[in-house]
């Protein structure tokens, strides 16, 4: 048989669930709050999977679980190794290949540390390279994100949000990661700055052989960057598929609503519109046996209120959890 190009999964997530002992919302004593419920998807090596859904649907919990930062149940493997089966020592070592970029990571760091010492931290902690090798790596990376060495003696608060995000991207790359979770990494930025950061991430993906899980509540950002889209609703995946398939046809009524509110020209307008539709998200612990979206769904049927939908798959591997497709 001729050799077929194998599309290797860098990350695979099987029946992933995350629950919290004490939910931020009011719950009875000792009740656990299920934030992520039996989630299955994978991320092909070199690809970008966009994880989208309204606030509180479990996006960050999924990102943190994959990096082994919070307890979870299910199977998670990254680069061929099972995160769920690792000792904390192994996990610590394995985590060097994985990084997370947040909304504004630099702003939470020590204000009195220069960019250079912030960038050196993980190299120093891991005792990687001589001082000169560390300096060379830092200055190569800072150039790749569009700066020159002169900024290394400055401090985080001397930069704009977009500039700080460039620096934190460079910082995330110091240990040669293969997988990066970007959690709302561009959400606080203006649209034009968002586009520039997204282009930078795309560019770096090629140069550094990176794979991303890109988390955002903003579908227009997800559309720009992703190859594959996973749509979450109250901790469960309602739809997933290639961007091409989902752009051509949104199957789940929830995905249809998300698409109908996007895009708006400015972040402020988008946030406003988004907040309007999210104002009536039911809480996870108040939905009944049926489909979690039943109370908001324009196409709701009797069955939807009684039984949670099975997942149906189309010929081009688009998967949707909705009885309309039975
Ligand atoms: N440490 C925690 N303790 C208790 N509940 C938590 C904790 N972290 C998250 N939750 C709850 O779990 C649910 C999922 O949270 P998560 O942060 O994963 O959602 P998200 O999709 O990232 O939301 P956002 O878009 O607002 O960032 C939410 O209801 C949240 O309140
Ligand atoms: Mg989040």
mmCIF file of C-alpha atoms and ligand atoms in Angstrom:
data_model
loop_
_atom_site.group_PDB
_atom_site.id
_atom_site.type_symbol
_atom_site.label_atom_id
_atom_site.label_comp_id
_atom_site.label_asym_id
_atom_site.label_seq_id
_atom_site.Cartn_x
_atom_site.Cartn_y
_atom_site.Cartn_z
ATOM 1 C CA UNK A 1 0.000 0.000 0.000
ATOM 2 C CA UNK A 2 1.352 3.497 -0.773
ATOM 3 C CA UNK A 3 2.295 5.595 2.192
ATOM 4 C CA UNK A 4 -0.549 7.880 3.195
ATOM 5 C CA UNK A 5 0.373 11.159 4.870
ATOM 6 C CA UNK A 6 -0.570 10.590 8.497
ATOM 7 C CA UNK A 7 -2.239 13.481 10.228
ATOM 8 C CA UNK A 8 -0.931 13.010 13.692
ATOM 9 C CA UNK A 9 -2.801 14.283 16.728
ATOM 10 C CA UNK A 10 -0.624 16.333 19.036
ATOM 11 C CA UNK A 11 -3.386 16.552 21.618
ATOM 12 C CA UNK A 12 -6.276 14.245 22.227
ATOM 13 C CA UNK A 13 -8.944 14.685 24.795
ATOM 14 C CA UNK A 14 -11.243 11.775 25.678
ATOM 15 C CA UNK A 15 -14.232 12.021 27.999
ATOM 16 C CA UNK A 16 -12.700 14.974 29.763
ATOM 17 C CA UNK A 17 -14.665 16.233 32.746
ATOM 18 C CA UNK A 18 -13.796 18.925 35.245
ATOM 19 C CA UNK A 19 -15.752 19.664 38.368
ATOM 20 C CA UNK A 20 -15.244 22.120 41.168
ATOM 21 C CA UNK A 21 -15.980 21.494 44.808
ATOM 22 C CA UNK A 22 -17.123 24.974 45.515
ATOM 23 C CA UNK A 23 -18.820 26.681 42.674
ATOM 24 C CA UNK A 24 -18.757 30.428 42.405
ATOM 25 C CA UNK A 25 -22.504 30.358 42.126
ATOM 26 C CA UNK A 26 -24.709 29.317 45.013
ATOM 27 C CA UNK A 27 -25.060 25.561 45.289
ATOM 28 C CA UNK A 28 -26.053 23.282 48.111
ATOM 29 C CA UNK A 29 -23.299 22.198 50.471
ATOM 30 C CA UNK A 30 -20.942 19.500 49.127
ATOM 31 C CA UNK A 31 -22.470 19.554 45.689
ATOM 32 C CA UNK A 32 -19.848 19.530 42.949
ATOM 33 C CA UNK A 33 -20.258 21.855 40.048
ATOM 34 C CA UNK A 34 -19.625 20.197 36.685
ATOM 35 C CA UNK A 35 -17.833 22.763 34.539
ATOM 36 C CA UNK A 36 -16.719 20.409 31.745
ATOM 37 C CA UNK A 37 -18.738 17.319 30.960
ATOM 38 C CA UNK A 38 -17.417 14.429 28.854
ATOM 39 C CA UNK A 39 -15.670 16.423 26.195
ATOM 40 C CA UNK A 40 -13.965 14.717 23.227
ATOM 41 C CA UNK A 41 -11.817 16.365 20.574
ATOM 42 C CA UNK A 42 -8.306 16.354 19.229
ATOM 43 C CA UNK A 43 -5.793 18.808 17.875
ATOM 44 C CA UNK A 44 -3.743 17.777 14.861
ATOM 45 C CA UNK A 45 -0.065 18.559 14.926
ATOM 46 C CA UNK A 46 0.531 22.005 13.441
ATOM 47 C CA UNK A 47 -3.134 22.952 13.463
ATOM 48 C CA UNK A 48 -5.152 25.516 15.392
ATOM 49 C CA UNK A 49 -8.300 24.466 17.161
ATOM 50 C CA UNK A 50 -10.615 27.272 18.205
ATOM 51 C CA UNK A 51 -12.672 26.698 21.331
ATOM 52 C CA UNK A 52 -15.655 29.030 21.458
ATOM 53 C CA UNK A 53 -18.656 29.538 23.716
ATOM 54 C CA UNK A 54 -20.247 31.947 26.128
ATOM 55 C CA UNK A 55 -18.756 32.971 29.430
ATOM 56 C CA UNK A 56 -18.643 30.179 31.997
ATOM 57 C CA UNK A 57 -19.069 27.350 29.468
ATOM 58 C CA UNK A 58 -15.797 25.736 30.545
ATOM 59 C CA UNK A 59 -13.254 26.922 27.951
ATOM 60 C CA UNK A 60 -10.497 27.877 30.391
ATOM 61 C CA UNK A 61 -11.137 24.760 32.466
ATOM 62 C CA UNK A 62 -10.475 22.634 29.370
ATOM 63 C CA UNK A 63 -7.271 24.546 28.612
ATOM 64 C CA UNK A 64 -6.021 24.204 32.174
ATOM 65 C CA UNK A 65 -6.912 20.510 32.347
ATOM 66 C CA UNK A 66 -4.976 19.748 29.149
ATOM 67 C CA UNK A 67 -1.906 21.383 30.648
ATOM 68 C CA UNK A 68 -2.387 19.362 33.824
ATOM 69 C CA UNK A 69 -2.896 22.484 35.914
ATOM 70 C CA UNK A 70 -6.171 21.368 37.515
ATOM 71 C CA UNK A 71 -7.626 17.975 38.485
ATOM 72 C CA UNK A 72 -9.846 16.305 35.868
ATOM 73 C CA UNK A 73 -11.185 12.933 34.851
ATOM 74 C CA UNK A 74 -10.803 11.385 31.418
ATOM 75 C CA UNK A 75 -7.894 10.779 29.080
ATOM 76 C CA UNK A 76 -5.709 13.611 27.910
ATOM 77 C CA UNK A 77 -2.606 13.036 25.869
ATOM 78 C CA UNK A 78 -0.170 15.605 24.602
ATOM 79 C CA UNK A 79 2.691 14.654 22.271
ATOM 80 C CA UNK A 80 2.029 10.956 22.794
ATOM 81 C CA UNK A 81 2.103 11.091 26.585
ATOM 82 C CA UNK A 82 -0.887 10.624 28.855
ATOM 83 C CA UNK A 83 -1.199 13.639 31.142
ATOM 84 C CA UNK A 84 -3.744 11.855 33.328
ATOM 85 C CA UNK A 85 -1.304 9.051 34.133
ATOM 86 C CA UNK A 86 1.675 11.229 35.030
ATOM 87 C CA UNK A 87 3.259 11.752 38.407
ATOM 88 C CA UNK A 88 3.635 15.385 39.426
ATOM 89 C CA UNK A 89 7.375 15.196 38.647
ATOM 90 C CA UNK A 90 6.731 13.870 35.126
ATOM 91 C CA UNK A 91 4.041 16.443 34.628
ATOM 92 C CA UNK A 92 6.384 19.229 35.617
ATOM 93 C CA UNK A 93 8.902 18.078 33.031
ATOM 94 C CA UNK A 94 6.284 17.494 30.346
ATOM 95 C CA UNK A 95 4.770 20.905 30.952
ATOM 96 C CA UNK A 96 7.914 22.513 29.559
ATOM 97 C CA UNK A 97 6.612 21.589 26.106
ATOM 98 C CA UNK A 98 3.328 23.347 26.757
ATOM 99 C CA UNK A 99 2.623 26.982 27.437
ATOM 100 C CA UNK A 100 -0.393 29.119 28.118
ATOM 101 C CA UNK A 101 -0.888 32.712 27.030
ATOM 102 C CA UNK A 102 -3.564 34.687 28.840
ATOM 103 C CA UNK A 103 -5.358 37.953 28.267
ATOM 104 C CA UNK A 104 -2.595 40.152 29.670
ATOM 105 C CA UNK A 105 0.035 37.942 31.273
ATOM 106 C CA UNK A 106 2.705 40.606 31.692
ATOM 107 C CA UNK A 107 0.516 42.922 33.701
ATOM 108 C CA UNK A 108 0.267 40.329 36.450
ATOM 109 C CA UNK A 109 4.037 39.926 36.669
ATOM 110 C CA UNK A 110 6.457 41.766 38.896
ATOM 111 C CA UNK A 111 6.418 45.390 37.779
ATOM 112 C CA UNK A 112 9.975 45.913 38.943
ATOM 113 C CA UNK A 113 11.443 43.245 36.721
ATOM 114 C CA UNK A 114 12.756 44.252 33.323
ATOM 115 C CA UNK A 115 11.564 42.542 30.148
ATOM 116 C CA UNK A 116 14.892 40.771 29.949
ATOM 117 C CA UNK A 117 14.697 39.289 33.424
ATOM 118 C CA UNK A 118 11.065 38.313 32.883
ATOM 119 C CA UNK A 119 12.076 36.523 29.704
ATOM 120 C CA UNK A 120 15.000 34.854 31.404
ATOM 121 C CA UNK A 121 12.956 33.447 34.313
ATOM 122 C CA UNK A 122 12.018 30.060 32.899
ATOM 123 C CA UNK A 123 15.429 29.521 31.266
ATOM 124 C CA UNK A 124 17.037 30.183 34.626
ATOM 125 C CA UNK A 125 14.581 28.017 36.513
ATOM 126 C CA UNK A 126 15.247 25.124 34.159
ATOM 127 C CA UNK A 127 18.995 25.885 34.088
ATOM 128 C CA UNK A 128 19.005 25.945 30.323
ATOM 129 C CA UNK A 129 22.078 27.305 28.549
ATOM 130 C CA UNK A 130 24.875 29.604 29.612
ATOM 131 C CA UNK A 131 24.174 33.275 30.319
ATOM 132 C CA UNK A 132 25.291 34.075 26.768
ATOM 133 C CA UNK A 133 23.085 31.385 25.231
ATOM 134 C CA UNK A 134 20.138 32.665 27.240
ATOM 135 C CA UNK A 135 20.801 36.219 26.069
ATOM 136 C CA UNK A 136 21.045 35.085 22.460
ATOM 137 C CA UNK A 137 17.767 33.182 22.673
ATOM 138 C CA UNK A 138 16.023 36.161 24.304
ATOM 139 C CA UNK A 139 17.236 38.624 21.745
ATOM 140 C CA UNK A 140 16.372 36.328 18.812
ATOM 141 C CA UNK A 141 12.826 35.873 20.128
ATOM 142 C CA UNK A 142 12.253 39.534 20.899
ATOM 143 C CA UNK A 143 13.207 40.306 17.278
ATOM 144 C CA UNK A 144 10.805 37.704 15.980
ATOM 145 C CA UNK A 145 7.928 39.478 17.682
ATOM 146 C CA UNK A 146 8.923 42.814 16.163
ATOM 147 C CA UNK A 147 11.153 44.566 18.709
ATOM 148 C CA UNK A 148 14.859 45.223 19.037
ATOM 149 C CA UNK A 149 17.147 44.548 21.976
ATOM 150 C CA UNK A 150 16.736 48.042 23.367
ATOM 151 C CA UNK A 151 13.359 47.163 24.878
ATOM 152 C CA UNK A 152 14.886 44.479 27.083
ATOM 153 C CA UNK A 153 15.899 46.955 29.770
ATOM 154 C CA UNK A 154 12.410 48.446 29.948
ATOM 155 C CA UNK A 155 9.467 47.410 32.160
ATOM 156 C CA UNK A 156 6.049 45.883 31.325
ATOM 157 C CA UNK A 157 4.016 48.980 32.238
ATOM 158 C CA UNK A 158 5.934 51.003 29.630
ATOM 159 C CA UNK A 159 4.202 49.108 26.814
ATOM 160 C CA UNK A 160 0.743 49.098 25.279
ATOM 161 C CA UNK A 161 -1.525 46.055 25.626
ATOM 162 C CA UNK A 162 -0.644 44.800 22.156
ATOM 163 C CA UNK A 163 3.082 45.273 22.735
ATOM 164 C CA UNK A 164 2.841 43.473 26.067
ATOM 165 C CA UNK A 165 1.120 40.587 24.356
ATOM 166 C CA UNK A 166 3.947 40.382 21.795
ATOM 167 C CA UNK A 167 6.443 40.226 24.626
ATOM 168 C CA UNK A 168 4.490 37.531 26.427
ATOM 169 C CA UNK A 169 4.370 35.488 23.241
ATOM 170 C CA UNK A 170 8.160 35.756 22.963
ATOM 171 C CA UNK A 171 8.414 34.799 26.614
ATOM 172 C CA UNK A 172 6.217 31.736 26.094
ATOM 173 C CA UNK A 173 8.575 30.550 23.355
ATOM 174 C CA UNK A 174 11.799 30.599 25.389
ATOM 175 C CA UNK A 175 11.579 26.895 26.277
ATOM 176 C CA UNK A 176 10.757 25.702 22.725
ATOM 177 C CA UNK A 177 7.194 24.558 23.440
ATOM 178 C CA UNK A 178 5.296 22.481 20.904
ATOM 179 C CA UNK A 179 1.806 23.257 22.169
ATOM 180 C CA UNK A 180 0.355 26.588 23.285
ATOM 181 C CA UNK A 181 -3.019 27.303 24.819
ATOM 182 C CA UNK A 182 -4.029 30.879 24.040
ATOM 183 C CA UNK A 183 -6.778 31.761 26.519
ATOM 184 C CA UNK A 184 -8.544 34.967 25.420
ATOM 185 C CA UNK A 185 -5.097 36.097 24.321
ATOM 186 C CA UNK A 186 -6.409 38.884 22.087
ATOM 187 C CA UNK A 187 -9.740 39.591 23.782
ATOM 188 C CA UNK A 188 -8.690 42.805 25.484
ATOM 189 C CA UNK A 189 -7.195 44.338 22.335
ATOM 190 C CA UNK A 190 -8.638 46.561 19.606
ATOM 191 C CA UNK A 191 -9.613 44.819 16.402
ATOM 192 C CA UNK A 192 -6.621 46.083 14.384
ATOM 193 C CA UNK A 193 -4.197 45.038 17.129
ATOM 194 C CA UNK A 194 -5.982 41.691 17.406
ATOM 195 C CA UNK A 195 -5.394 41.063 13.725
ATOM 196 C CA UNK A 196 -1.692 41.871 14.049
ATOM 197 C CA UNK A 197 -1.270 39.506 17.010
ATOM 198 C CA UNK A 198 -3.160 36.773 15.178
ATOM 199 C CA UNK A 199 -0.876 37.198 12.179
ATOM 200 C CA UNK A 200 2.114 36.974 14.471
ATOM 201 C CA UNK A 201 0.798 33.753 16.026
ATOM 202 C CA UNK A 202 0.216 32.298 12.556
ATOM 203 C CA UNK A 203 3.690 33.277 11.481
ATOM 204 C CA UNK A 204 5.278 31.760 14.591
ATOM 205 C CA UNK A 205 3.316 28.564 14.162
ATOM 206 C CA UNK A 206 5.182 27.929 10.913
ATOM 207 C CA UNK A 207 8.599 29.005 12.147
ATOM 208 C CA UNK A 208 8.462 27.114 15.432
ATOM 209 C CA UNK A 209 6.331 24.133 14.482
ATOM 210 C CA UNK A 210 3.617 25.086 16.952
ATOM 211 C CA UNK A 211 0.157 23.744 17.596
ATOM 212 C CA UNK A 212 -2.427 25.958 19.294
ATOM 213 C CA UNK A 213 -5.617 25.591 21.240
ATOM 214 C CA UNK A 214 -7.130 29.023 20.783
ATOM 215 C CA UNK A 215 -9.798 29.921 23.328
ATOM 216 C CA UNK A 216 -12.120 32.847 22.776
ATOM 217 C CA UNK A 217 -15.697 33.892 23.397
ATOM 218 C CA UNK A 218 -15.390 35.963 20.227
ATOM 219 C CA UNK A 219 -16.362 34.022 17.162
ATOM 220 C CA UNK A 220 -14.888 36.519 14.715
ATOM 221 C CA UNK A 221 -11.462 35.939 16.267
ATOM 222 C CA UNK A 222 -11.987 32.163 16.206
ATOM 223 C CA UNK A 223 -12.935 32.399 12.525
ATOM 224 C CA UNK A 224 -9.761 34.291 11.718
ATOM 225 C CA UNK A 225 -7.295 31.918 13.289
ATOM 226 C CA UNK A 226 -8.737 28.403 13.524
ATOM 227 C CA UNK A 227 -8.500 25.399 11.226
ATOM 228 C CA UNK A 228 -11.022 23.506 13.294
ATOM 229 C CA UNK A 229 -13.777 24.817 15.563
ATOM 230 C CA UNK A 230 -15.211 23.340 18.755
ATOM 231 C CA UNK A 231 -18.382 24.955 20.112
ATOM 232 C CA UNK A 232 -19.151 24.544 23.809
ATOM 233 C CA UNK A 233 -22.375 25.128 25.646
ATOM 234 C CA UNK A 234 -22.611 24.746 29.436
ATOM 235 C CA UNK A 235 -19.635 22.410 29.612
ATOM 236 C CA UNK A 236 -20.543 20.169 26.688
ATOM 237 C CA UNK A 237 -19.538 20.226 23.041
ATOM 238 C CA UNK A 238 -22.576 20.967 20.904
ATOM 239 C CA UNK A 239 -20.806 21.076 17.558
ATOM 240 C CA UNK A 240 -17.337 20.591 16.097
ATOM 241 C CA UNK A 241 -15.840 20.408 12.656
ATOM 242 C CA UNK A 242 -13.366 21.937 10.247
ATOM 243 C CA UNK A 243 -13.675 25.697 9.952
ATOM 244 C CA UNK A 244 -14.593 25.233 6.321
ATOM 245 C CA UNK A 245 -17.512 22.940 7.167
ATOM 246 C CA UNK A 246 -18.779 25.078 10.046
ATOM 247 C CA UNK A 247 -18.475 28.325 8.100
ATOM 248 C CA UNK A 248 -20.442 26.779 5.253
ATOM 249 C CA UNK A 249 -23.151 25.393 7.501
ATOM 250 C CA UNK A 250 -23.753 25.894 11.191
ATOM 251 C CA UNK A 251 -25.801 22.908 12.249
ATOM 252 C CA UNK A 252 -26.530 23.410 15.935
ATOM 253 C CA UNK A 253 -29.102 26.161 16.665
ATOM 254 C CA UNK A 254 -26.689 27.522 19.281
ATOM 255 C CA UNK A 255 -23.869 27.806 16.751
ATOM 256 C CA UNK A 256 -26.331 29.533 14.420
ATOM 257 C CA UNK A 257 -27.072 32.115 17.112
ATOM 258 C CA UNK A 258 -23.360 32.638 17.784
ATOM 259 C CA UNK A 259 -22.744 33.237 14.076
ATOM 260 C CA UNK A 260 -25.706 35.562 13.721
ATOM 261 C CA UNK A 261 -24.272 37.927 16.335
ATOM 262 C CA UNK A 262 -20.851 38.056 14.717
ATOM 263 C CA UNK A 263 -19.017 40.022 13.535
ATOM 264 C CA UNK A 264 -19.439 43.476 14.929
ATOM 265 C CA UNK A 265 -16.899 46.109 13.908
ATOM 266 C CA UNK A 266 -15.490 47.007 17.314
ATOM 267 C CA UNK A 267 -14.690 45.034 20.411
ATOM 268 C CA UNK A 268 -17.028 47.175 22.478
ATOM 269 C CA UNK A 269 -19.936 46.580 20.099
ATOM 270 C CA UNK A 270 -19.249 42.875 19.972
ATOM 271 C CA UNK A 271 -19.060 42.608 23.711
ATOM 272 C CA UNK A 272 -22.329 44.489 24.028
ATOM 273 C CA UNK A 273 -24.117 42.304 21.528
ATOM 274 C CA UNK A 274 -22.640 39.203 23.054
ATOM 275 C CA UNK A 275 -23.663 40.198 26.544
ATOM 276 C CA UNK A 276 -27.183 40.689 25.316
ATOM 277 C CA UNK A 277 -27.446 37.119 24.153
ATOM 278 C CA UNK A 278 -25.649 35.718 27.165
ATOM 279 C CA UNK A 279 -27.817 37.563 29.663
ATOM 280 C CA UNK A 280 -30.183 34.615 29.724
ATOM 281 C CA UNK A 281 -27.768 31.676 29.874
ATOM 282 C CA UNK A 282 -29.295 29.146 32.217
ATOM 283 C CA UNK A 283 -27.062 27.751 34.928
ATOM 284 C CA UNK A 284 -25.614 24.320 34.456
ATOM 285 C CA UNK A 285 -27.250 22.956 37.592
ATOM 286 C CA UNK A 286 -30.746 24.097 36.613
ATOM 287 C CA UNK A 287 -30.957 22.416 33.213
ATOM 288 C CA UNK A 288 -32.941 19.173 33.276
ATOM 289 C CA UNK A 289 -32.454 15.788 31.641
ATOM 290 C CA UNK A 290 -32.862 17.024 28.111
ATOM 291 C CA UNK A 291 -30.746 19.190 25.837
ATOM 292 C CA UNK A 292 -29.133 22.013 27.807
ATOM 293 C CA UNK A 293 -30.063 24.446 25.046
ATOM 294 C CA UNK A 294 -33.751 23.477 24.993
ATOM 295 C CA UNK A 295 -34.939 26.531 26.934
ATOM 296 C CA UNK A 296 -33.352 28.921 24.406
ATOM 297 C CA UNK A 297 -33.712 26.910 21.224
ATOM 298 C CA UNK A 298 -36.018 28.271 18.524
ATOM 299 C CA UNK A 299 -36.489 24.732 17.120
ATOM 300 C CA UNK A 300 -37.122 22.908 20.375
ATOM 301 C CA UNK A 301 -39.101 19.660 20.129
ATOM 302 C CA UNK A 302 -40.669 17.500 22.833
ATOM 303 C CA UNK A 303 -37.850 15.015 22.713
ATOM 304 C CA UNK A 304 -35.259 17.745 23.320
ATOM 305 C CA UNK A 305 -36.749 18.487 26.726
ATOM 306 C CA UNK A 306 -36.606 14.837 27.747
ATOM 307 C CA UNK A 307 -33.405 13.325 26.391
ATOM 308 C CA UNK A 308 -29.967 14.782 25.846
ATOM 309 C CA UNK A 309 -29.199 14.516 22.109
ATOM 310 C CA UNK A 310 -26.821 11.968 20.645
ATOM 311 C CA UNK A 311 -23.975 13.221 18.494
ATOM 312 C CA UNK A 312 -24.563 12.933 14.766
ATOM 313 C CA UNK A 313 -21.768 13.091 12.203
ATOM 314 C CA UNK A 314 -21.873 14.322 8.618
ATOM 315 C CA UNK A 315 -19.909 12.939 5.687
ATOM 316 C CA UNK A 316 -17.230 15.604 6.159
ATOM 317 C CA UNK A 317 -16.813 14.807 9.873
ATOM 318 C CA UNK A 318 -18.831 17.685 11.254
ATOM 319 C CA UNK A 319 -20.320 16.535 14.550
ATOM 320 C CA UNK A 320 -23.438 17.954 16.120
ATOM 321 C CA UNK A 321 -25.321 17.063 19.290
ATOM 322 C CA UNK A 322 -28.863 17.916 18.234
ATOM 323 C CA UNK A 323 -32.011 15.864 17.633
ATOM 324 C CA UNK A 324 -32.807 17.873 14.497
ATOM 325 C CA UNK A 325 -30.233 15.702 12.717
ATOM 326 C CA UNK A 326 -31.462 12.321 13.867
HETATM 327 N N1 LIG B 1 -11.795 27.517 40.718
HETATM 328 C C1 LIG B 1 -13.114 27.410 40.523
HETATM 329 N N2 LIG B 1 -13.949 27.116 41.534
HETATM 330 C C2 LIG B 1 -15.267 27.008 41.337
HETATM 331 N N3 LIG B 1 -15.872 27.177 40.158
HETATM 332 C C3 LIG B 1 -15.108 27.488 39.108
HETATM 333 C C4 LIG B 1 -13.685 27.624 39.227
HETATM 334 N N4 LIG B 1 -13.179 27.943 38.000
HETATM 335 C C5 LIG B 1 -14.234 27.984 37.176
HETATM 336 N N5 LIG B 1 -15.379 27.716 37.831
HETATM 337 C C6 LIG B 1 -16.736 27.657 37.233
HETATM 338 O O1 LIG B 1 -16.708 26.714 36.188
HETATM 339 C C7 LIG B 1 -17.426 27.185 35.060
HETATM 340 C C8 LIG B 1 -16.492 27.213 33.853
HETATM 341 O O2 LIG B 1 -15.494 28.190 34.078
HETATM 342 P P1 LIG B 1 -14.394 28.542 33.001
HETATM 343 O O3 LIG B 1 -13.527 29.591 33.581
HETATM 344 O O4 LIG B 1 -13.765 27.289 32.524
HETATM 345 O O5 LIG B 1 -15.306 29.145 31.833
HETATM 346 P P2 LIG B 1 -14.901 30.009 30.552
HETATM 347 O O6 LIG B 1 -15.663 29.426 29.410
HETATM 348 O O7 LIG B 1 -13.438 30.090 30.438
HETATM 349 O O8 LIG B 1 -15.526 31.430 30.887
HETATM 350 P P3 LIG B 1 -15.004 32.911 30.450
HETATM 351 O O9 LIG B 1 -15.397 33.093 29.011
HETATM 352 O O10 LIG B 1 -15.768 33.813 31.354
HETATM 353 O O11 LIG B 1 -13.522 32.948 30.668
HETATM 354 C C9 LIG B 1 -17.977 28.537 35.429
HETATM 355 O O12 LIG B 1 -19.300 28.388 35.856
HETATM 356 C C10 LIG B 1 -17.107 28.985 36.592
HETATM 357 O O13 LIG B 1 -17.809 29.801 37.468
HETATM 358 MG MG1 LIG B 2 -12.062 31.646 30.467
#
